[in-house]
Amino acid sequence: MPNHGRDDAGARAIQDFLNSMRNSTVSEADVERFRCLLGDCAGGRSPSQAPHWNQWVRYRNSLRGLHTIGAYQGDPPPLRGLTFPTLVVNGAETVAFHRAINAALVRTRLLAEALELPGSYNSPASAPDYFAAEWLKFHRRAYAGRSQQPLSVGRFDAAPHID
């Protein structure tokens, strides 16, 4: 992203919030604020009503280390050297600054494709079977004619959930 995202108000707001979480006790209210910054409060929704709320609260202290993402000062050109295919996913409600990051990844990576899914910004979790089907199609296209074979998986929701 231009200026490492600091030109985007949404990216700045989330980075300021994450910087404030360093060495602090992370409360449920902090989790809710973080989720709202990600767009989970659109239309007056409360993240605490989301199916993954208990998991987000359980792992809330991980917010204390996320400030390092915004502190990264490197440039994206080294990403061009990565040789594995990458599927970059947006959900229908992905916030603007995440869309900008994802678009920059697609532009920078030689073997990258974008996929827009219905649902929240965390669309793979909200539409797991659709996501798995699209991911498998991508993987087969990406590895067509290469020595490494595409993966074969069962149901996506049988895998451990990481959010």
Tab-separated table of N, CA and C in Angstrom, residues 4-163:
chain	number	residue	atom	x	y	z
A	4	HIS	N	2.820	2.561	3.124
A	4	HIS	CA	2.580	1.450	4.052
A	4	HIS	C	1.215	1.549	4.731
A	5	GLY	N	0.234	2.094	4.033
A	5	GLY	CA	-1.127	2.154	4.538
A	5	GLY	C	-1.408	3.328	5.447
A	6	ARG	N	-0.406	4.119	5.728
A	6	ARG	CA	-0.618	5.230	6.661
A	6	ARG	C	-1.462	6.350	6.053
A	7	ASP	N	-1.688	6.285	4.738
A	7	ASP	CA	-2.534	7.278	4.086
A	7	ASP	C	-4.014	6.933	4.206
A	8	ASP	N	-4.332	5.756	4.700
A	8	ASP	CA	-5.714	5.301	4.790
A	8	ASP	C	-6.211	5.470	6.226
A	9	ALA	N	-7.323	6.176	6.386
A	9	ALA	CA	-7.848	6.450	7.728
A	9	ALA	C	-8.204	5.157	8.469
A	10	GLY	N	-8.793	4.186	7.793
A	10	GLY	CA	-9.147	2.925	8.438
A	10	GLY	C	-7.928	2.156	8.899
A	11	ALA	N	-6.898	2.109	8.056
A	11	ALA	CA	-5.658	1.417	8.428
A	11	ALA	C	-4.999	2.133	9.610
A	12	ARG	N	-4.988	3.457	9.588
A	12	ARG	CA	-4.403	4.214	10.708
A	12	ARG	C	-5.166	3.964	11.994
A	13	ALA	N	-6.491	3.940	11.916
A	13	ALA	CA	-7.304	3.733	13.123
A	13	ALA	C	-7.039	2.366	13.732
A	14	ILE	N	-6.964	1.339	12.907
A	14	ILE	CA	-6.728	0.013	13.473
A	14	ILE	C	-5.304	-0.100	13.999
A	15	GLN	N	-4.342	0.525	13.303
A	15	GLN	CA	-2.969	0.482	13.795
A	15	GLN	C	-2.832	1.238	15.112
A	16	ASP	N	-3.480	2.399	15.225
A	16	ASP	CA	-3.455	3.127	16.496
A	16	ASP	C	-4.051	2.281	17.617
A	17	PHE	N	-5.160	1.620	17.314
A	17	PHE	CA	-5.783	0.755	18.311
A	17	PHE	C	-4.835	-0.378	18.707
A	18	LEU	N	-4.239	-1.042	17.731
A	18	LEU	CA	-3.341	-2.157	18.032
A	18	LEU	C	-2.114	-1.693	18.800
A	19	ASN	N	-1.604	-0.507	18.472
A	19	ASN	CA	-0.482	0.036	19.236
A	19	ASN	C	-0.869	0.248	20.696
A	20	SER	N	-2.118	0.605	20.952
A	20	SER	CA	-2.562	0.839	22.331
A	20	SER	C	-2.689	-0.463	23.121
A	21	MET	N	-2.695	-1.600	22.427
A	21	MET	CA	-2.856	-2.892	23.098
A	21	MET	C	-1.544	-3.477	23.611
A	22	ARG	N	-0.419	-2.905	23.214
A	22	ARG	CA	0.872	-3.419	23.676
A	22	ARG	C	0.903	-3.454	25.191
A	23	ASN	N	1.310	-4.581	25.742
A	23	ASN	CA	1.511	-4.737	27.192
A	23	ASN	C	0.299	-4.341	28.026
A	24	SER	N	-0.886	-4.481	27.476
A	24	SER	CA	-2.073	-4.128	28.247
A	24	SER	C	-2.933	-5.361	28.459
A	25	THR	N	-3.876	-5.232	29.341
A	25	THR	CA	-4.869	-6.272	29.536
A	25	THR	C	-5.954	-6.037	28.496
A	26	VAL	N	-6.239	-7.056	27.701
A	26	VAL	CA	-7.209	-6.912	26.622
A	26	VAL	C	-8.576	-7.362	27.133
A	27	SER	N	-9.523	-6.460	27.118
A	27	SER	CA	-10.870	-6.734	27.625
A	27	SER	C	-11.794	-7.177	26.490
A	28	GLU	N	-12.985	-7.623	26.864
A	28	GLU	CA	-13.994	-7.953	25.858
A	28	GLU	C	-14.383	-6.703	25.065
A	29	ALA	N	-14.391	-5.558	25.718
A	29	ALA	CA	-14.697	-4.308	25.020
A	29	ALA	C	-13.632	-4.013	23.961
A	30	ASP	N	-12.371	-4.349	24.255
A	30	ASP	CA	-11.304	-4.169	23.271
A	30	ASP	C	-11.513	-5.096	22.075
A	31	VAL	N	-11.931	-6.325	22.340
A	31	VAL	CA	-12.209	-7.265	21.253
A	31	VAL	C	-13.332	-6.714	20.381
A	32	GLU	N	-14.367	-6.184	21.031
A	32	GLU	CA	-15.485	-5.625	20.276
A	32	GLU	C	-15.021	-4.442	19.431
A	33	ARG	N	-14.199	-3.573	19.986
A	33	ARG	CA	-13.691	-2.407	19.239
A	33	ARG	C	-12.880	-2.872	18.027
A	34	PHE	N	-12.015	-3.865	18.229
A	34	PHE	CA	-11.208	-4.407	17.143
A	34	PHE	C	-12.094	-4.959	16.037
A	35	ARG	N	-13.104	-5.734	16.429
A	35	ARG	CA	-14.000	-6.326	15.437
A	35	ARG	C	-14.778	-5.227	14.690
A	36	CYS	N	-15.149	-4.164	15.400
A	36	CYS	CA	-15.838	-3.048	14.742
A	36	CYS	C	-14.920	-2.364	13.738
A	37	LEU	N	-13.649	-2.205	14.084
A	37	LEU	CA	-12.695	-1.609	13.149
A	37	LEU	C	-12.540	-2.471	11.898
A	38	LEU	N	-12.776	-3.772	12.033
A	38	LEU	CA	-12.714	-4.682	10.888
A	38	LEU	C	-14.023	-4.699	10.097
A	39	GLY	N	-15.018	-3.986	10.577
A	39	GLY	CA	-16.274	-3.888	9.846
A	39	GLY	C	-17.398	-4.752	10.375
A	40	ASP	N	-17.180	-5.423	11.499
A	40	ASP	CA	-18.193	-6.329	12.040
A	40	ASP	C	-19.369	-5.620	12.716
A	41	CYS	N	-19.354	-4.298	12.782
A	41	CYS	CA	-20.450	-3.569	13.432
A	41	CYS	C	-21.356	-2.883	12.418
A	42	ALA	N	-21.157	-3.188	11.146
A	42	ALA	CA	-21.982	-2.579	10.100
A	42	ALA	C	-23.449	-2.869	10.357
A	43	GLY	N	-24.268	-1.900	10.125
A	43	GLY	CA	-25.706	-2.067	10.306
A	43	GLY	C	-26.127	-2.220	11.757
A	44	GLY	N	-25.285	-1.756	12.677
A	44	GLY	CA	-25.627	-1.828	14.099
A	44	GLY	C	-25.423	-3.184	14.741
A	45	ARG	N	-24.789	-4.110	14.025
A	45	ARG	CA	-24.524	-5.433	14.605
A	45	ARG	C	-23.525	-5.331	15.738
A	46	SER	N	-23.593	-6.257	16.654
A	46	SER	CA	-22.600	-6.364	17.713
A	46	SER	C	-21.775	-7.617	17.463
A	47	PRO	N	-20.454	-7.492	17.453
A	47	PRO	CA	-19.613	-8.670	17.274
A	47	PRO	C	-19.854	-9.736	18.344
A	48	SER	N	-20.338	-9.325	19.499
A	48	SER	CA	-20.580	-10.296	20.574
A	48	SER	C	-21.689	-11.281	20.220
A	49	GLN	N	-22.463	-10.974	19.178
A	49	GLN	CA	-23.518	-11.883	18.722
A	49	GLN	C	-23.029	-12.830	17.629
A	50	ALA	N	-21.798	-12.649	17.164
A	50	ALA	CA	-21.248	-13.488	16.094
A	50	ALA	C	-20.948	-14.891	16.624
A	51	PRO	N	-21.039	-15.887	15.772
A	51	PRO	CA	-20.793	-17.261	16.210
A	51	PRO	C	-19.391	-17.487	16.771
A	52	HIS	N	-18.417	-16.682	16.352
A	52	HIS	CA	-17.040	-16.886	16.799
A	52	HIS	C	-16.660	-16.023	18.000
A	53	TRP	N	-17.623	-15.334	18.590
A	53	TRP	CA	-17.320	-14.414	19.687
A	53	TRP	C	-16.518	-15.076	20.802
A	54	ASN	N	-16.940	-16.237	21.266
A	54	ASN	CA	-16.235	-16.890	22.378
A	54	ASN	C	-14.786	-17.201	22.025
A	55	GLN	N	-14.547	-17.592	20.783
A	55	GLN	CA	-13.175	-17.868	20.347
A	55	GLN	C	-12.363	-16.576	20.304
A	56	TRP	N	-12.948	-15.494	19.783
A	56	TRP	CA	-12.233	-14.219	19.735
A	56	TRP	C	-11.869	-13.757	21.142
A	57	VAL	N	-12.794	-13.910	22.072
A	57	VAL	CA	-12.532	-13.492	23.452
A	57	VAL	C	-11.461	-14.386	24.071
A	58	ARG	N	-11.556	-15.669	23.803
A	58	ARG	CA	-10.580	-16.617	24.366
A	58	ARG	C	-9.159	-16.247	23.953
A	59	TYR	N	-8.967	-15.851	22.703
A	59	TYR	CA	-7.635	-15.534	22.185
A	59	TYR	C	-7.380	-14.035	22.085
A	60	ARG	N	-8.081	-13.261	22.879
A	60	ARG	CA	-8.010	-11.806	22.797
A	60	ARG	C	-6.610	-11.252	23.034
A	61	ASN	N	-5.794	-11.920	23.826
A	61	ASN	CA	-4.467	-11.383	24.115
A	61	ASN	C	-3.547	-11.384	22.900
A	62	SER	N	-3.940	-12.080	21.831
A	62	SER	CA	-3.147	-12.018	20.602
A	62	SER	C	-3.167	-10.613	20.009
A	63	LEU	N	-4.151	-9.804	20.385
A	63	LEU	CA	-4.195	-8.418	19.898
A	63	LEU	C	-2.964	-7.633	20.336
A	64	ARG	N	-2.339	-8.048	21.432
A	64	ARG	CA	-1.171	-7.309	21.930
A	64	ARG	C	0.014	-7.389	20.982
A	65	GLY	N	0.079	-8.402	20.119
A	65	GLY	CA	1.216	-8.541	19.216
A	65	GLY	C	0.955	-8.105	17.788
A	66	LEU	N	-0.289	-7.774	17.466
A	66	LEU	CA	-0.614	-7.428	16.077
A	66	LEU	C	-0.046	-6.085	15.628
A	67	HIS	N	0.408	-5.265	16.566
A	67	HIS	CA	0.982	-3.968	16.199
A	67	HIS	C	2.191	-4.142	15.285
A	68	THR	N	2.838	-5.306	15.328
A	68	THR	CA	4.037	-5.524	14.526
A	68	THR	C	3.733	-5.512	13.028
A	69	ILE	N	2.502	-5.855	12.652
A	69	ILE	CA	2.140	-5.858	11.233
A	69	ILE	C	2.252	-4.447	10.663
A	70	GLY	N	1.699	-3.479	11.344
A	70	GLY	CA	1.755	-2.097	10.873
A	70	GLY	C	3.123	-1.472	11.025
A	71	ALA	N	3.942	-2.025	11.910
A	71	ALA	CA	5.280	-1.491	12.118
A	71	ALA	C	6.253	-1.945	11.036
A	72	TYR	N	5.861	-2.940	10.249
A	72	TYR	CA	6.740	-3.457	9.197
A	72	TYR	C	7.007	-2.366	8.169
A	73	GLN	N	8.259	-2.115	7.877
A	73	GLN	CA	8.637	-1.043	6.959
A	73	GLN	C	9.187	-1.554	5.631
A	74	GLY	N	9.173	-2.860	5.426
A	74	GLY	CA	9.706	-3.431	4.190
A	74	GLY	C	8.868	-3.050	2.987
A	75	ASP	N	9.388	-3.356	1.829
A	75	ASP	CA	8.689	-3.081	0.588
A	75	ASP	C	8.205	-4.389	-0.020
A	76	PRO	N	7.096	-4.349	-0.758
A	76	PRO	CA	6.535	-5.587	-1.298
A	76	PRO	C	7.312	-6.260	-2.422
A	77	PRO	N	8.243	-5.608	-3.157
A	77	PRO	CA	8.885	-6.305	-4.267
A	77	PRO	C	9.463	-7.688	-3.948
A	78	PRO	N	10.016	-7.941	-2.748
A	78	PRO	CA	10.503	-9.299	-2.492
A	78	PRO	C	9.408	-10.365	-2.587
A	79	LEU	N	8.146	-9.953	-2.467
A	79	LEU	CA	7.058	-10.918	-2.599
A	79	LEU	C	7.007	-11.517	-3.995
A	80	ARG	N	7.526	-10.792	-4.983
A	80	ARG	CA	7.516	-11.298	-6.359
A	80	ARG	C	8.337	-12.574	-6.499
A	81	GLY	N	9.307	-12.758	-5.625
A	81	GLY	CA	10.173	-13.929	-5.702
A	81	GLY	C	9.552	-15.196	-5.144
A	82	LEU	N	8.446	-15.068	-4.448
A	82	LEU	CA	7.801	-16.260	-3.904
A	82	LEU	C	7.177	-17.049	-5.048
A	83	THR	N	7.344	-18.355	-5.022
A	83	THR	CA	6.946	-19.165	-6.170
A	83	THR	C	5.683	-19.976	-5.950
A	84	PHE	N	5.028	-19.813	-4.842
A	84	PHE	CA	3.806	-20.588	-4.619
A	84	PHE	C	2.582	-19.753	-4.969
A	85	PRO	N	1.554	-20.402	-5.498
A	85	PRO	CA	0.320	-19.695	-5.830
A	85	PRO	C	-0.380	-19.171	-4.578
A	86	THR	N	-1.026	-18.018	-4.719
A	86	THR	CA	-1.709	-17.402	-3.600
A	86	THR	C	-3.106	-16.963	-4.017
A	87	LEU	N	-4.088	-17.382	-3.254
A	87	LEU	CA	-5.455	-16.937	-3.465
A	87	LEU	C	-5.745	-15.879	-2.407
A	88	VAL	N	-6.037	-14.677	-2.844
A	88	VAL	CA	-6.273	-13.545	-1.948
A	88	VAL	C	-7.777	-13.327	-1.884
A	89	VAL	N	-8.332	-13.472	-0.679
A	89	VAL	CA	-9.787	-13.509	-0.507
A	89	VAL	C	-10.309	-12.246	0.157
A	90	ASN	N	-11.348	-11.679	-0.440
A	90	ASN	CA	-12.142	-10.621	0.165
A	90	ASN	C	-13.538	-11.161	0.393
A	91	GLY	N	-14.177	-10.673	1.434
A	91	GLY	CA	-15.591	-10.919	1.641
A	91	GLY	C	-16.364	-9.696	1.189
A	92	ALA	N	-17.647	-9.841	1.069
A	92	ALA	CA	-18.480	-8.720	0.619
A	92	ALA	C	-18.339	-7.514	1.546
A	93	GLU	N	-18.042	-7.744	2.815
A	93	GLU	CA	-17.942	-6.647	3.782
A	93	GLU	C	-16.508	-6.365	4.220
A	94	THR	N	-15.531	-6.807	3.437
A	94	THR	CA	-14.144	-6.519	3.770
A	94	THR	C	-13.939	-5.005	3.768
A	95	VAL	N	-13.329	-4.487	4.821
A	95	VAL	CA	-13.136	-3.035	4.939
A	95	VAL	C	-12.147	-2.552	3.879
A	96	ALA	N	-12.246	-1.265	3.560
A	96	ALA	CA	-11.487	-0.680	2.454
A	96	ALA	C	-9.989	-0.890	2.586
A	97	PHE	N	-9.423	-0.714	3.784
A	97	PHE	CA	-7.977	-0.831	3.883
A	97	PHE	C	-7.511	-2.267	3.704
A	98	HIS	N	-8.321	-3.260	4.115
A	98	HIS	CA	-7.955	-4.648	3.834
A	98	HIS	C	-8.062	-4.941	2.342
A	99	ARG	N	-9.064	-4.364	1.694
A	99	ARG	CA	-9.183	-4.526	0.238
A	99	ARG	C	-7.947	-3.953	-0.458
A	100	ALA	N	-7.478	-2.812	0.018
A	100	ALA	CA	-6.292	-2.189	-0.582
A	100	ALA	C	-5.052	-3.059	-0.384
A	101	ILE	N	-4.910	-3.629	0.803
A	101	ILE	CA	-3.787	-4.531	1.058
A	101	ILE	C	-3.879	-5.743	0.136
A	102	ASN	N	-5.065	-6.321	0.047
A	102	ASN	CA	-5.255	-7.493	-0.808
A	102	ASN	C	-4.985	-7.169	-2.276
A	103	ALA	N	-5.433	-6.008	-2.732
A	103	ALA	CA	-5.180	-5.607	-4.116
A	103	ALA	C	-3.683	-5.435	-4.363
A	104	ALA	N	-2.972	-4.873	-3.388
A	104	ALA	CA	-1.519	-4.723	-3.517
A	104	ALA	C	-0.842	-6.089	-3.580
A	105	LEU	N	-1.321	-7.037	-2.803
A	105	LEU	CA	-0.756	-8.386	-2.862
A	105	LEU	C	-0.965	-9.013	-4.232
A	106	VAL	N	-2.158	-8.871	-4.784
A	106	VAL	CA	-2.437	-9.452	-6.098
A	106	VAL	C	-1.556	-8.795	-7.163
A	107	ARG	N	-1.378	-7.468	-7.075
A	107	ARG	CA	-0.525	-6.769	-8.050
A	107	ARG	C	0.940	-7.187	-7.907
A	108	THR	N	1.378	-7.453	-6.686
A	108	THR	CA	2.787	-7.723	-6.409
A	108	THR	C	3.177	-9.171	-6.684
A	109	ARG	N	2.304	-10.078	-6.346
A	109	ARG	CA	2.604	-11.508	-6.491
A	109	ARG	C	2.412	-11.946	-7.933
A	110	LEU	N	3.351	-12.717	-8.446
A	110	LEU	CA	3.246	-13.222	-9.811
A	110	LEU	C	2.177	-14.295	-9.944
A	111	LEU	N	1.999	-15.090	-8.922
A	111	LEU	CA	1.068	-16.218	-8.967
A	111	LEU	C	-0.097	-15.990	-8.016
A	112	ALA	N	-0.732	-14.841	-8.122
A	112	ALA	CA	-1.828	-14.521	-7.215
A	112	ALA	C	-3.111	-14.266	-7.989
A	113	GLU	N	-4.207	-14.660	-7.377
A	113	GLU	CA	-5.536	-14.370	-7.906
A	113	GLU	C	-6.387	-13.829	-6.771
A	114	ALA	N	-7.341	-12.993	-7.135
A	114	ALA	CA	-8.289	-12.462	-6.160
A	114	ALA	C	-9.587	-13.263	-6.233
A	115	LEU	N	-10.227	-13.402	-5.097
A	115	LEU	CA	-11.531	-14.062	-5.016
A	115	LEU	C	-12.414	-13.242	-4.092
A	116	GLU	N	-13.589	-12.909	-4.563
A	116	GLU	CA	-14.596	-12.205	-3.757
A	116	GLU	C	-15.651	-13.222	-3.351
A	117	LEU	N	-15.879	-13.343	-2.060
A	117	LEU	CA	-16.883	-14.265	-1.542
A	117	LEU	C	-18.014	-13.492	-0.883
A	118	PRO	N	-19.190	-14.074	-0.856
A	118	PRO	CA	-20.285	-13.440	-0.117
A	118	PRO	C	-19.989	-13.524	1.380
A	119	GLY	N	-20.627	-12.694	2.129
A	119	GLY	CA	-20.478	-12.773	3.583
A	119	GLY	C	-19.587	-11.685	4.126
A	120	SER	N	-19.275	-11.829	5.379
A	120	SER	CA	-18.486	-10.822	6.081
A	120	SER	C	-17.060	-10.813	5.564
A	121	TYR	N	-16.220	-10.000	6.193
A	121	TYR	CA	-14.825	-9.968	5.780
A	121	TYR	C	-14.195	-11.323	6.013
A	122	ASN	N	-14.702	-12.085	6.972
A	122	ASN	CA	-14.191	-13.423	7.269
A	122	ASN	C	-15.027	-14.453	6.503
A	123	SER	N	-15.150	-14.228	5.220
A	123	SER	CA	-16.046	-15.035	4.409
A	123	SER	C	-15.695	-16.517	4.343
A	124	PRO	N	-14.435	-16.933	4.404
A	124	PRO	CA	-14.197	-18.374	4.396
A	124	PRO	C	-14.898	-19.096	5.543
A	125	ALA	N	-15.011	-18.447	6.686
A	125	ALA	CA	-15.699	-19.073	7.816
A	125	ALA	C	-17.211	-18.987	7.667
A	126	SER	N	-17.702	-17.965	6.969
A	126	SER	CA	-19.154	-17.830	6.837
A	126	SER	C	-19.720	-18.656	5.687
A	127	ALA	N	-18.878	-19.063	4.759
A	127	ALA	CA	-19.315	-19.899	3.633
A	127	ALA	C	-18.245	-20.965	3.366
A	128	PRO	N	-18.003	-21.855	4.332
A	128	PRO	CA	-16.858	-22.769	4.233
A	128	PRO	C	-16.885	-23.697	3.026
A	129	ASP	N	-18.032	-24.250	2.681
A	129	ASP	CA	-18.067	-25.175	1.549
A	129	ASP	C	-17.826	-24.451	0.227
A	130	TYR	N	-18.413	-23.264	0.070
A	130	TYR	CA	-18.204	-22.478	-1.137
A	130	TYR	C	-16.733	-22.073	-1.241
A	131	PHE	N	-16.166	-21.605	-0.138
A	131	PHE	CA	-14.754	-21.230	-0.127
A	131	PHE	C	-13.879	-22.422	-0.514
A	132	ALA	N	-14.121	-23.586	0.088
A	132	ALA	CA	-13.304	-24.771	-0.201
A	132	ALA	C	-13.392	-25.144	-1.680
A	133	ALA	N	-14.582	-25.072	-2.246
A	133	ALA	CA	-14.744	-25.399	-3.664
A	133	ALA	C	-13.964	-24.425	-4.543
A	134	GLU	N	-14.048	-23.121	-4.236
A	134	GLU	CA	-13.327	-22.110	-5.020
A	134	GLU	C	-11.822	-22.251	-4.837
A	135	TRP	N	-11.391	-22.564	-3.618
A	135	TRP	CA	-9.968	-22.740	-3.346
A	135	TRP	C	-9.424	-23.941	-4.112
A	136	LEU	N	-10.175	-25.033	-4.138
A	136	LEU	CA	-9.725	-26.204	-4.890
A	136	LEU	C	-9.634	-25.910	-6.384
A	137	LYS	N	-10.600	-25.165	-6.930
A	137	LYS	CA	-10.529	-24.774	-8.349
A	137	LYS	C	-9.262	-23.954	-8.608
A	138	PHE	N	-8.995	-22.988	-7.722
A	138	PHE	CA	-7.797	-22.164	-7.852
A	138	PHE	C	-6.550	-23.040	-7.802
A	139	HIS	N	-6.496	-23.919	-6.828
A	139	HIS	CA	-5.319	-24.764	-6.640
A	139	HIS	C	-5.071	-25.636	-7.867
A	140	ARG	N	-6.118	-26.182	-8.439
A	140	ARG	CA	-5.966	-27.015	-9.643
A	140	ARG	C	-5.466	-26.184	-10.829
A	141	ARG	N	-6.009	-24.974	-10.990
A	141	ARG	CA	-5.534	-24.090	-12.064
A	141	ARG	C	-4.073	-23.718	-11.843
A	142	ALA	N	-3.747	-23.364	-10.611
A	142	ALA	CA	-2.410	-22.875	-10.296
A	142	ALA	C	-1.348	-23.952	-10.485
A	143	TYR	N	-1.707	-25.192	-10.240
A	143	TYR	CA	-0.722	-26.267	-10.327
A	143	TYR	C	-0.840	-27.089	-11.602
A	144	ALA	N	-1.680	-26.677	-12.527
A	144	ALA	CA	-1.798	-27.387	-13.799
A	144	ALA	C	-0.446	-27.361	-14.516
A	145	GLY	N	0.046	-28.521	-14.886
A	145	GLY	CA	1.313	-28.614	-15.601
A	145	GLY	C	2.546	-28.501	-14.725
A	146	ARG	N	2.386	-28.385	-13.446
A	146	ARG	CA	3.538	-28.314	-12.535
A	146	ARG	C	3.758	-29.679	-11.923
A	147	SER	N	4.952	-29.915	-11.410
A	147	SER	CA	5.270	-31.225	-10.847
A	147	SER	C	4.516	-31.480	-9.545
A	148	GLN	N	4.237	-30.439	-8.780
A	148	GLN	CA	3.485	-30.625	-7.538
A	148	GLN	C	2.011	-30.782	-7.882
A	149	GLN	N	1.371	-31.748	-7.290
A	149	GLN	CA	-0.025	-32.025	-7.575
A	149	GLN	C	-0.941	-31.173	-6.706
A	150	PRO	N	-2.122	-30.838	-7.211
A	150	PRO	CA	-3.081	-30.108	-6.386
A	150	PRO	C	-3.522	-30.952	-5.208
A	151	LEU	N	-3.907	-30.268	-4.179
A	151	LEU	CA	-4.378	-30.952	-2.971
A	151	LEU	C	-5.744	-31.556	-3.192
A	152	SER	N	-6.022	-32.549	-2.415
A	152	SER	CA	-7.349	-33.140	-2.383
A	152	SER	C	-7.769	-33.140	-0.924
A	153	VAL	N	-8.893	-32.509	-0.643
A	153	VAL	CA	-9.328	-32.422	0.747
A	153	VAL	C	-10.781	-32.831	0.859
A	154	GLY	N	-11.164	-33.161	2.072
A	154	GLY	CA	-12.566	-33.430	2.369
A	154	GLY	C	-13.270	-32.120	2.637
A	155	ARG	N	-14.143	-32.123	3.599
A	155	ARG	CA	-14.878	-30.912	3.929
A	155	ARG	C	-13.954	-29.891	4.578
A	156	PHE	N	-14.126	-28.630	4.188
A	156	PHE	CA	-13.311	-27.550	4.729
A	156	PHE	C	-13.520	-27.392	6.232
A	157	ASP	N	-14.758	-27.572	6.690
A	157	ASP	CA	-15.027	-27.343	8.108
A	157	ASP	C	-14.500	-28.470	8.990
A	158	ALA	N	-13.926	-29.518	8.402
A	158	ALA	CA	-13.312	-30.572	9.198
A	158	ALA	C	-11.915	-30.156	9.657
A	159	ALA	N	-11.350	-29.140	9.001
A	159	ALA	CA	-10.032	-28.645	9.390
A	159	ALA	C	-10.165	-27.773	10.627
A	160	PRO	N	-9.081	-27.644	11.405
A	160	PRO	CA	-9.150	-26.773	12.590
A	160	PRO	C	-9.485	-25.353	12.167
A	161	HIS	N	-10.330	-24.680	12.927
A	161	HIS	CA	-10.740	-23.323	12.604
A	161	HIS	C	-9.712	-22.326	13.138
A	162	ILE	N	-9.210	-21.497	12.266
A	162	ILE	CA	-8.286	-20.422	12.646
A	162	ILE	C	-8.929	-19.141	12.174
A	163	ASP	N	-9.075	-18.200	13.054
A	163	ASP	CA	-9.740	-16.952	12.680
A	163	ASP	C	-8.848	-15.778	12.921
